[in-house]
Amino acid sequence: MTTPYEDNRWETIPIRIETDPDACAEVVADEIAALIRKNEADGRKTVLGLATGSTPRGVYRALVRRHQEEALSFRNVVTFNLDEYFPITPDDPHSYHRYMWENLFSHLDILPENVHIPRGNIALGEVSSSCLEYEKKIAEAGGLDLQLLGIGRSGHIGFNEPGSPARSRTRLITLDHITRSDAAPEFQGLHRVPTRAITMGIRTILAARRVILLVTGEHKAAIVRTAVEGKVTDEVPATFLQGHDNVTAILDLGAAADLTRLRAPWLLGPLADQGLAWNETEICRAVLWLAEKTGKAILKLTEEDYNAAGLQELLATADGAAYELNLKGFYRLQNAITGWPGGRTDGSRPKPLRGGAASVFPKRILIFSPRPEDDVLSMGGTLARLAAQGHEVHIAYQTSGASSLPVEILERFRLFARDSGATLGEGPEALRHQYSLIRQLDAKAAAKICGIPPERLYFLDLSFDWHVGEVVKRSVTGKDVETIAELLTRVAPHQIYAASDRNDPEGTSRLGLESLRRALQATASLPWASDCDIWLYRGGGSAWPLPAIEMAVPLSPSEVLRKRRAITQHETLRQSATLPGSTPHQLHELSSRHDRATAEAFDRLGLAEYESMETFTHPDFVSNLLVK
Ligand code: PGA
């Protein structure tokens, strides 16, 4: 997708949006490969500035494939990495040295002497001279031809955290709290994440002749918007990119979601110019956007409100009748509210339900939880309602969630077992199994509170969990798909709930949904499949934005308390920041904040006032996920 409307006064740098992270990776790899080939033809070396983290993994896979299948050679490539934790040894599983060799260099014909990564295993007293030396080496190589960058939720590029000046060079820096808590799940606890790092400076980065900012995942949507639509400030170091004359941001739909062109495309000009039309979906989106922007109840919006906010085209399309538009927005939310997420006992069919089995009662319902805590975090209230209303509820836990458990918890359980006279297995496999068992206990206790018996819980242990202390390639395997397909066939569900979260390209929620999508494709011809009603809850305990909500299940004050009790069964997670992009407060606080915010928004917009609400949408609302 290219810029849909050239006259975009919100964006300060060129942007290219692709549907998913893989497509983004191909675009970046193509540009790097073309640059290497062109320089080679000119008899020149190519000097690349490289990044680490979860975002560029796909680019590195794509480059390795070009090397293996298209004879792209890296013999004339010199690389400089942006940053490295400090202190850290090169062989530490979390070091960027190890990341770069495992993900890229060891698969290429690059000469080891051409690889440069800031050293994390030097004495503090040597850091400043080592940084100067790094800058000197970049200059001697002729400067960076192309710098690949990610962005952190703190707004950092490299590890230039908020406050980094535009003139900064390679140096030691203290990591921002957001950066450390985002890294905490990988390190199995915030306290294990290093507090410092060595990073190229803003000036070092901006001196590159070409800069690519690659961002994927909806957890980055807010910071992307600030970086490209906000004012230049050292509080958001990525905004300094606005001063570069050859930069492009390459985004997937998740990372681009908050940009004005996607959030409120009507502000850019006539919808038709952007390949869109004023259909029911766009009208409702605009009405809800307007109500939120003005802080007014939907049914109180006036013609003046529409005109003043830039919705003249919509109002004109509706013959100037604001009230007709208001009603459309209002009924969209009103019709989404149901206390009967699985259908009513009398077999009548509440509006949001779809599929041939919508009026079947009771239903067989299968809930997919990517990690053991996702189900209760995001839909603990709905789970309990479904069970209480007589449905047969099954829950499939896709990964063991073992890796997010702090080591101290395992040690305590092992001590308990030893003091009780039990003998426990040793070695990595036995330990991993013990971690998984602890997480299963949490999930079983939480499900019991929601009224789901243990025999309807399935611990699938799919392959894409983090493995403690290992650098793993995270992807869905054929065996994962088979495991899910077999369960689908066994349960033959009338209704499915799954987590959707376009977070990291290799994030557990994304892979959880991808594995289900492939299993649904494999079972599409079975009789239950065509009648099945599929719903998505938003992963990590968060809620859908208003325009996406197609089912809102209200929770009473006592249901809120029960949900909280269910979530606190995952008490072994309390010490670690397990939710991607969360700060480490209590899990139940995070989820109840989202549920309450949704209920408050409904109230503010002039709908009924509930204590709390859980929200769901259909897959076809979330492009490029289940429906491809
Ligand atoms: P991520 O990190 O790719 O792991 O999200 C990007 C960054 O922090 O720059």
XYZ file of C-alpha atoms and ligand atoms in Angstrom:
637
model
C 0.000 0.000 0.000
C 1.435 3.403 -0.855
C 0.369 6.748 0.529
C -3.350 6.820 -0.244
C -3.564 10.557 -0.355
C -0.570 12.675 -1.220
C -1.768 15.810 0.556
C -1.204 14.423 4.052
C -0.390 17.321 6.309
C -0.117 15.152 9.398
C 2.856 13.047 8.402
C 6.348 14.513 8.490
C 8.291 11.693 6.847
C 7.539 9.334 3.941
C 5.631 6.251 5.054
C 5.021 2.934 3.408
C 2.404 0.609 4.892
C 2.360 -3.139 4.268
C -0.276 -5.569 5.494
C 1.954 -7.709 7.711
C 5.474 -7.967 9.156
C 6.618 -10.467 6.504
C 5.732 -8.077 3.689
C 7.598 -5.269 5.517
C 10.639 -7.527 5.877
C 10.673 -8.297 2.144
C 10.548 -4.601 1.240
C 13.502 -3.822 3.504
C 15.499 -6.861 2.355
C 14.894 -5.898 -1.283
C 16.290 -2.425 -0.707
C 19.346 -3.704 1.168
C 20.025 -6.366 -1.481
C 19.706 -3.805 -4.294
C 22.123 -1.476 -2.501
C 24.700 -4.232 -1.973
C 24.454 -5.295 -5.641
C 24.723 -1.748 -6.954
C 27.743 -0.933 -4.788
C 29.381 -4.194 -5.801
C 28.894 -3.350 -9.472
C 30.532 0.023 -8.745
C 33.424 -1.713 -6.973
C 32.417 -0.281 -3.581
C 31.814 -1.784 -0.195
C 28.393 -1.362 1.451
C 28.315 -0.065 5.002
C 25.190 -1.111 6.876
C 23.965 0.055 10.264
C 21.996 -2.811 11.804
C 19.451 -3.181 14.579
C 18.380 -5.980 16.935
C 15.155 -6.798 18.803
C 12.156 -8.722 17.561
C 11.311 -6.422 14.638
C 14.268 -6.999 12.262
C 14.325 -10.807 12.596
C 12.186 -11.159 9.467
C 14.534 -8.896 7.493
C 17.490 -11.052 8.503
C 15.666 -14.225 7.483
C 14.862 -12.618 4.134
C 18.510 -11.587 3.620
C 19.769 -15.081 4.493
C 17.341 -16.495 1.924
C 18.651 -14.078 -0.714
C 22.182 -15.152 0.133
C 21.327 -18.868 -0.078
C 18.979 -18.827 -3.044
C 19.917 -15.719 -5.016
C 23.682 -15.676 -4.490
C 23.624 -12.331 -2.699
C 27.151 -12.009 -1.318
C 28.134 -10.141 1.839
C 31.903 -10.294 1.231
C 31.900 -6.593 0.481
C 29.592 -5.630 3.309
C 30.728 -3.891 6.484
C 28.305 -3.675 9.400
C 27.940 -1.561 12.510
C 25.315 -2.438 15.081
C 23.366 0.227 16.884
C 23.772 -0.945 20.432
C 24.583 -3.576 23.051
C 23.623 -4.096 26.681
C 26.256 -3.194 29.277
C 27.747 -5.089 30.941
C 27.190 -8.336 29.038
C 29.393 -11.059 27.609
C 29.160 -11.812 23.875
C 27.995 -15.389 24.499
C 25.155 -14.401 26.853
C 21.832 -15.514 25.264
C 20.586 -11.931 25.611
C 23.626 -10.247 24.083
C 23.226 -8.551 20.732
C 26.482 -10.186 19.606
C 24.847 -13.560 19.969
C 21.613 -12.314 18.413
C 23.427 -10.987 15.323
C 25.521 -14.113 14.767
C 22.601 -16.473 15.303
C 20.056 -14.521 13.274
C 22.298 -13.280 10.479
C 26.068 -13.355 10.287
C 26.701 -17.074 10.764
C 24.464 -17.799 7.745
C 26.313 -15.399 5.414
C 29.718 -15.109 3.762
C 30.456 -11.884 5.643
C 34.068 -11.501 6.843
C 34.147 -11.481 10.672
C 36.558 -8.515 10.632
C 33.869 -6.468 8.849
C 31.345 -6.970 11.674
C 31.244 -4.287 14.375
C 29.056 -4.390 17.488
C 29.621 -2.191 20.546
C 31.434 -4.284 23.165
C 29.537 -4.937 26.368
C 32.314 -6.901 28.095
C 34.772 -4.108 28.836
C 35.569 -2.275 32.061
C 33.536 0.840 32.774
C 36.715 2.923 32.539
C 37.253 1.771 28.931
C 33.758 2.552 27.683
C 34.310 6.104 26.611
C 37.478 5.361 24.589
C 35.780 2.327 23.062
C 32.848 4.549 21.968
C 35.210 7.053 20.372
C 36.937 4.194 18.597
C 33.536 2.964 17.309
C 32.768 6.378 15.821
C 36.231 6.447 14.242
C 35.707 3.059 12.633
C 32.382 4.179 11.112
C 34.108 7.253 9.674
C 37.020 5.164 8.332
C 34.550 2.850 6.610
C 33.208 5.908 4.774
C 30.091 6.461 6.934
C 26.882 4.431 6.973
C 25.207 3.870 3.601
C 22.001 2.644 5.215
C 20.857 2.490 8.813
C 18.068 0.111 9.776
C 16.173 1.202 12.887
C 13.379 0.005 15.130
C 11.599 2.140 17.671
C 11.007 1.439 21.350
C 7.790 2.340 23.124
C 9.813 4.968 24.997
C 10.427 6.645 21.620
C 14.052 5.534 21.505
C 16.029 4.778 18.362
C 19.015 2.593 19.110
C 19.036 2.941 22.877
C 18.783 6.739 22.710
C 16.240 7.091 25.464
C 14.111 10.220 26.060
C 16.338 13.205 26.760
C 18.991 12.142 24.236
C 20.272 15.264 22.497
C 20.371 15.627 18.717
C 24.159 15.997 18.817
C 24.765 12.780 20.822
C 27.424 10.301 19.708
C 28.069 6.678 20.671
C 27.990 6.447 24.468
C 26.856 4.632 27.610
C 23.220 5.241 28.549
C 20.819 4.195 31.306
C 17.784 2.365 29.957
C 14.305 3.797 30.337
C 11.854 1.930 32.556
C 9.508 1.206 29.606
C 12.397 -0.290 27.644
C 13.394 -2.523 30.542
C 9.869 -3.691 31.279
C 9.311 -4.524 27.580
C 12.432 -6.693 27.748
C 11.441 -8.274 31.096
C 9.528 -11.335 29.766
C 12.536 -12.340 27.683
C 14.845 -11.961 30.675
C 12.323 -13.691 32.973
C 11.920 -10.725 35.271
C 12.557 -7.010 35.300
C 15.342 -7.298 37.838
C 17.406 -9.367 35.386
C 17.279 -6.796 32.568
C 20.518 -4.784 32.421
C 20.123 -1.160 33.467
C 22.601 0.243 30.953
C 23.614 -0.066 27.326
C 26.068 1.349 24.824
C 24.352 2.981 21.869
C 25.201 4.922 18.745
C 24.061 8.520 19.245
C 21.373 10.453 17.410
C 24.026 12.304 15.422
C 25.703 9.024 14.467
C 22.369 7.679 13.199
C 21.340 10.821 11.362
C 24.705 10.896 9.549
C 23.669 7.741 7.636
C 22.930 8.469 3.968
C 19.702 6.476 4.099
C 17.571 5.553 7.110
C 14.811 2.945 7.283
C 12.573 2.966 10.330
C 10.917 -0.451 10.461
C 8.050 -0.854 12.918
C 5.548 -3.677 13.278
C 2.841 -4.432 15.815
C -0.042 -2.513 17.297
C 1.800 -2.124 20.617
C 3.943 0.426 18.750
C 1.018 2.293 17.116
C 0.910 5.147 19.638
C 4.644 5.858 19.559
C 4.704 5.656 15.745
C 2.040 8.325 15.605
C 3.978 10.560 18.004
C 7.194 9.988 16.055
C 5.796 10.879 12.641
C 2.901 13.220 13.441
C 4.334 14.918 16.545
C 6.695 17.843 17.052
C 10.442 17.292 17.101
C 11.557 16.930 20.714
C 14.296 15.156 22.607
C 11.533 13.656 24.769
C 10.793 11.414 21.780
C 14.204 10.857 20.165
C 12.637 9.180 17.112
C 11.187 12.583 16.131
C 14.748 13.651 15.205
C 14.323 11.470 12.121
C 12.039 14.211 10.787
C 15.221 16.200 10.111
C 16.713 13.506 7.839
C 16.297 14.005 4.103
C 16.303 10.343 3.084
C 14.269 8.415 5.639
C 11.254 6.115 5.154
C 9.115 4.519 7.819
C 7.990 1.036 6.809
C 5.027 -0.066 8.917
C 2.638 -2.971 9.103
C -1.072 -2.260 9.585
C -0.783 -2.768 13.350
C 1.983 -0.186 13.780
C 0.197 2.249 11.428
C -3.191 1.906 13.142
C -3.078 5.215 15.049
C -1.973 7.363 12.123
C -4.550 9.944 11.131
C -4.786 8.450 7.631
C -6.092 5.199 9.132
C -7.823 6.409 12.297
C -9.668 9.349 10.746
C -9.163 9.192 6.974
C -11.966 11.718 6.391
C -9.609 14.415 7.701
C -7.342 13.881 4.704
C -9.977 14.705 2.085
C -12.795 12.959 0.198
C -12.955 9.272 1.132
C -13.224 8.221 -2.512
C -9.745 9.694 -3.140
C -8.418 7.173 -0.643
C -10.180 4.179 -2.105
C -12.819 4.239 0.656
C -16.573 4.866 0.699
C -19.133 6.049 3.242
C -20.530 2.581 3.967
C -22.056 1.552 7.313
C -18.681 0.695 8.804
C -17.069 4.022 7.902
C -20.138 5.979 9.033
C -20.184 4.291 12.444
C -16.415 4.756 12.791
C -16.759 8.473 12.077
C -19.729 8.955 14.418
C -17.990 7.208 17.329
C -14.793 9.145 16.610
C -16.751 12.406 16.681
C -18.522 11.562 19.936
C -15.229 10.676 21.603
C -13.541 13.796 20.236
C -16.283 16.171 21.375
C -16.960 14.290 24.634
C -20.687 14.333 23.826
C -23.286 11.590 23.952
C -23.811 10.182 20.433
C -27.470 11.199 20.224
C -26.612 14.782 21.175
C -24.225 15.392 18.253
C -25.368 18.268 16.067
C -24.827 19.313 12.442
C -22.369 21.922 13.751
C -20.348 19.225 15.528
C -20.024 17.265 12.261
C -19.011 20.314 10.252
C -16.602 21.718 12.833
C -14.722 18.417 13.141
C -14.154 18.010 9.400
C -17.025 15.628 8.681
C -18.698 17.924 6.132
C -18.561 15.272 3.440
C -20.348 12.712 5.615
C -23.009 15.182 6.664
C -23.614 16.204 3.062
C -23.869 12.524 2.054
C -26.586 12.100 4.701
C -28.576 15.103 3.410
C -27.489 17.150 6.411
C -29.336 14.948 8.881
C -26.991 14.552 11.836
C -29.610 12.664 13.837
C -29.824 9.849 11.257
C -26.070 9.445 11.457
C -26.170 9.554 15.258
C -28.704 6.732 15.296
C -26.470 4.518 13.153
C -23.533 4.961 15.542
C -25.747 4.564 18.590
C -27.413 1.331 17.465
C -24.122 -0.189 16.475
C -22.964 -0.056 20.088
C -26.411 -0.714 21.547
C -26.815 -3.898 19.495
C -23.417 -5.122 20.609
C -24.416 -5.304 24.283
C -25.484 -8.766 25.402
C -25.500 -10.643 28.673
C -25.863 -13.901 26.675
C -22.601 -14.314 24.760
C -23.448 -17.907 23.824
C -27.094 -17.285 22.992
C -30.158 -17.430 25.233
C -31.512 -20.521 26.967
C -34.713 -20.279 24.923
C -32.678 -20.626 21.737
C -33.412 -17.090 20.578
C -30.557 -15.432 18.869
C -29.096 -12.243 20.272
C -28.042 -9.888 17.497
C -24.248 -10.203 17.462
C -24.200 -13.977 17.055
C -23.470 -15.432 13.630
C -23.102 -18.831 12.033
C -25.594 -21.618 11.531
C -25.190 -22.753 15.140
C -26.049 -19.321 16.581
C -29.349 -20.464 18.074
C -28.144 -23.894 19.307
C -28.425 -24.273 23.070
C -26.415 -25.340 24.964
C -23.305 -24.839 22.848
C -19.918 -26.481 22.824
C -17.578 -23.535 23.211
C -13.809 -23.658 22.700
C -11.621 -20.864 24.031
C -8.030 -20.456 22.873
C -5.647 -18.860 25.326
C -2.151 -18.243 23.895
C -0.628 -18.066 27.393
C -2.196 -19.650 30.485
C -3.434 -16.292 31.810
C -4.891 -14.731 28.635
C -8.347 -16.312 28.933
C -9.218 -14.975 32.384
C -7.395 -11.697 31.843
C -9.396 -10.724 28.787
C -12.621 -12.691 29.143
C -12.804 -14.074 32.692
C -16.292 -12.589 33.144
C -17.608 -13.959 29.861
C -16.096 -17.384 30.596
C -17.977 -17.559 33.874
C -21.215 -16.389 32.224
C -20.960 -18.981 29.474
C -20.456 -21.755 32.042
C -23.196 -20.442 34.358
C -25.629 -20.253 31.437
C -25.206 -23.978 30.858
C -22.808 -24.116 27.908
C -20.097 -26.754 27.635
C -16.961 -24.622 27.861
C -13.548 -25.995 26.868
C -10.276 -24.068 27.141
C -7.140 -24.751 25.107
C -3.931 -23.266 26.525
C -1.698 -22.964 23.497
C 1.723 -22.468 25.099
C 2.958 -23.541 28.502
C 3.795 -19.981 29.567
C 6.749 -21.513 31.365
C 9.215 -18.900 30.258
C 7.515 -15.934 31.886
C 7.764 -17.534 35.305
C 10.447 -16.078 37.582
C 13.179 -18.565 38.490
C 12.542 -17.890 42.194
C 9.051 -19.392 41.943
C 10.370 -22.661 40.557
C 13.009 -22.717 43.265
C 10.326 -22.332 45.937
C 8.190 -25.149 44.487
C 11.253 -27.373 44.260
C 12.129 -26.644 47.853
C 8.586 -27.478 48.902
C 8.731 -30.764 46.990
C 12.127 -31.662 48.448
C 11.066 -30.838 52.013
C 7.975 -32.988 51.504
C 10.186 -35.915 50.558
C 9.516 -35.925 46.783
C 12.280 -36.541 44.249
C 12.292 -34.201 41.286
C 13.937 -34.600 37.901
C 16.939 -32.450 36.952
C 18.177 -31.068 33.649
C 16.665 -28.515 31.250
C 13.767 -30.700 30.044
C 12.679 -31.688 33.566
C 12.892 -28.060 34.710
C 10.864 -26.857 31.758
C 8.239 -29.450 32.568
C 8.158 -28.303 36.198
C 7.722 -24.680 35.118
C 4.813 -25.775 32.891
C 3.178 -27.715 35.726
C 3.205 -24.625 37.944
C 1.531 -22.572 35.221
C -1.029 -25.377 34.726
C -1.906 -25.205 38.426
C -2.521 -21.458 38.049
C -4.737 -21.969 34.998
C -6.705 -24.810 36.612
C -7.394 -22.746 39.739
C -8.485 -19.741 37.656
C -10.746 -21.852 35.412
C -12.333 -23.490 38.466
C -13.358 -20.082 39.786
C -15.020 -19.424 36.422
C -16.877 -22.753 36.694
C -14.859 -24.766 34.136
C -13.823 -28.261 35.319
C -10.232 -29.506 34.798
C -11.272 -32.235 32.313
C -12.255 -29.525 29.824
C -8.835 -27.860 29.940
C -6.215 -28.757 27.306
C -2.552 -27.853 27.742
C -1.297 -28.045 24.171
C 2.328 -26.981 24.822
C 2.777 -25.661 21.277
C 6.268 -24.923 20.051
C 6.356 -21.133 20.114
C 6.852 -20.511 23.812
C 10.098 -18.856 24.817
C 12.556 -21.473 25.985
C 14.458 -20.484 29.057
C 18.034 -19.439 28.326
C 17.837 -20.302 24.637
C 17.615 -18.169 21.547
C 14.741 -19.790 19.685
C 13.224 -19.282 16.296
C 9.603 -18.622 16.957
C 7.220 -19.852 14.324
C 4.195 -22.106 13.968
C 5.068 -25.688 13.038
C 2.991 -28.227 11.123
C 2.726 -30.240 14.340
C 1.237 -27.222 16.157
C -1.413 -26.962 13.454
C -2.149 -30.698 13.661
C -2.533 -30.523 17.444
C -5.099 -27.731 17.180
C -6.918 -29.339 14.257
C -7.218 -32.568 16.228
C -8.710 -30.707 19.203
C -11.126 -28.779 16.970
C -12.285 -32.039 15.437
C -12.722 -33.651 18.857
C -14.723 -30.762 20.381
C -16.549 -29.741 17.159
C -17.317 -26.316 18.649
C -20.377 -24.177 17.933
C -18.502 -21.119 19.102
C -14.790 -20.254 19.321
C -13.060 -17.448 21.188
C -9.453 -16.599 20.343
C -6.988 -13.878 21.321
C -6.008 -11.341 18.746
C -3.071 -9.089 19.250
C -1.012 -7.761 16.392
C 1.962 -7.294 18.669
C 5.470 -8.498 17.939
C 5.761 -10.445 14.681
C 6.916 -13.412 16.701
C 4.794 -12.608 19.741
C 2.884 -15.421 21.399
C -0.559 -13.955 20.680
C 0.186 -13.445 17.005
C 1.524 -16.973 16.614
C -1.381 -18.315 18.678
C -3.838 -16.820 16.236
C -1.791 -17.861 13.222
C -1.742 -21.484 14.405
C -5.529 -21.420 14.893
C -6.064 -19.819 11.483
C -4.123 -22.616 9.802
C -5.951 -25.307 11.816
C -9.303 -23.783 10.851
C -8.245 -23.886 7.207
C -7.309 -27.543 7.609
C -10.696 -28.393 9.162
C -12.831 -26.076 6.994
C -14.637 -28.950 5.289
C -15.861 -30.582 8.519
C -19.609 -30.216 9.230
C -19.272 -28.048 12.377
C -16.827 -25.643 10.756
C -19.202 -23.778 8.468
C -21.675 -23.146 11.289
C -19.144 -22.076 13.875
C -19.363 -18.564 15.331
C -15.850 -17.159 15.872
C -15.019 -14.277 18.213
C -11.800 -12.486 18.983
C -10.932 -11.042 22.336
C -8.041 -8.683 22.581
C -4.968 -10.297 24.117
C -3.137 -9.215 27.249
C -6.289 -8.158 29.093
C -6.895 -5.135 26.889
C -10.101 -4.062 25.129
C -11.088 -3.377 21.538
C -11.431 0.247 20.457
C -15.097 1.307 20.211
C -15.501 1.065 16.421
C -14.270 -2.537 16.435
C -16.598 -3.763 19.193
C -19.245 -6.179 17.947
C -20.103 -7.824 21.249
C -19.869 -6.158 24.664
C -20.573 -8.371 27.664
C -21.401 -6.346 30.783
C -20.105 -7.459 34.177
C -21.900 -6.751 37.436
C -19.893 -5.604 40.488
C -19.863 -9.157 41.868
C -18.749 -10.567 38.503
C -15.889 -8.077 38.507
C -14.799 -9.405 41.894
C -14.977 -13.010 40.682
C -12.892 -12.155 37.625
C -10.346 -10.518 39.865
C -10.219 -13.641 42.031
C -9.667 -15.771 38.925
C -6.844 -13.571 37.666
C -5.088 -13.538 41.022
C -4.782 -17.344 40.789
C -1.945 -16.573 38.395
C -0.089 -15.370 41.432
C 3.162 -16.955 40.315
C 3.396 -14.235 37.656
C 3.097 -11.427 40.139
C 6.802 -10.701 40.261
C 7.393 -10.478 36.545
C 6.192 -8.136 33.851
C 4.533 -10.720 31.689
C 2.242 -8.687 29.540
C 3.939 -7.370 26.438
C 4.156 -3.655 26.745
C 2.935 -3.466 30.314
C 4.528 -1.964 33.335
C 4.689 -4.517 36.107
C 1.670 -3.773 38.202
C -0.808 -6.412 39.278
C -2.337 -8.304 36.371
C -5.898 -7.846 37.570
C -5.461 -4.060 37.816
C -4.413 -3.908 34.220
C -7.367 -5.869 32.960
C -9.968 -4.193 35.183
C -8.716 -0.798 34.051
C -9.469 -1.714 30.426
C -12.860 -3.286 31.241
C -13.907 -0.288 33.268
C -12.699 2.170 30.616
C -14.949 0.458 28.054
C -17.954 0.618 30.378
C -17.245 4.283 31.072
C -16.986 5.031 27.364
C -20.406 3.416 26.745
C -21.829 5.514 29.565
C -20.201 8.722 28.305
C -21.542 8.111 24.802
C -25.074 7.888 26.169
C -25.581 4.118 26.428
C -26.372 2.168 29.592
C -24.053 2.602 32.561
C -22.439 -0.696 33.591
C -19.764 -1.457 36.152
C -17.453 -3.089 33.635
C -17.446 -4.701 30.172
C -15.531 -7.271 28.134
C -15.372 -6.767 24.383
C -15.209 -8.975 21.307
C -15.091 -8.611 17.569
C -15.428 -10.896 14.555
C -12.320 -11.944 12.628
C -13.385 -10.147 9.461
C -13.067 -6.927 11.387
C -9.420 -7.584 11.969
C -7.951 -7.640 8.517
C -5.237 -10.069 7.648
C -5.722 -12.292 10.655
C -8.102 -15.188 10.435
C -9.517 -14.009 7.156
C -6.759 -13.768 4.586
P 11.737 -4.535 19.270
O 12.677 -3.324 19.736
O 12.025 -4.747 17.827
O 12.174 -5.684 20.115
O 10.344 -4.101 19.526
C 12.801 -2.197 18.934
C 13.613 -1.144 19.688
O 13.550 -1.127 20.926
O 14.293 -0.342 19.038
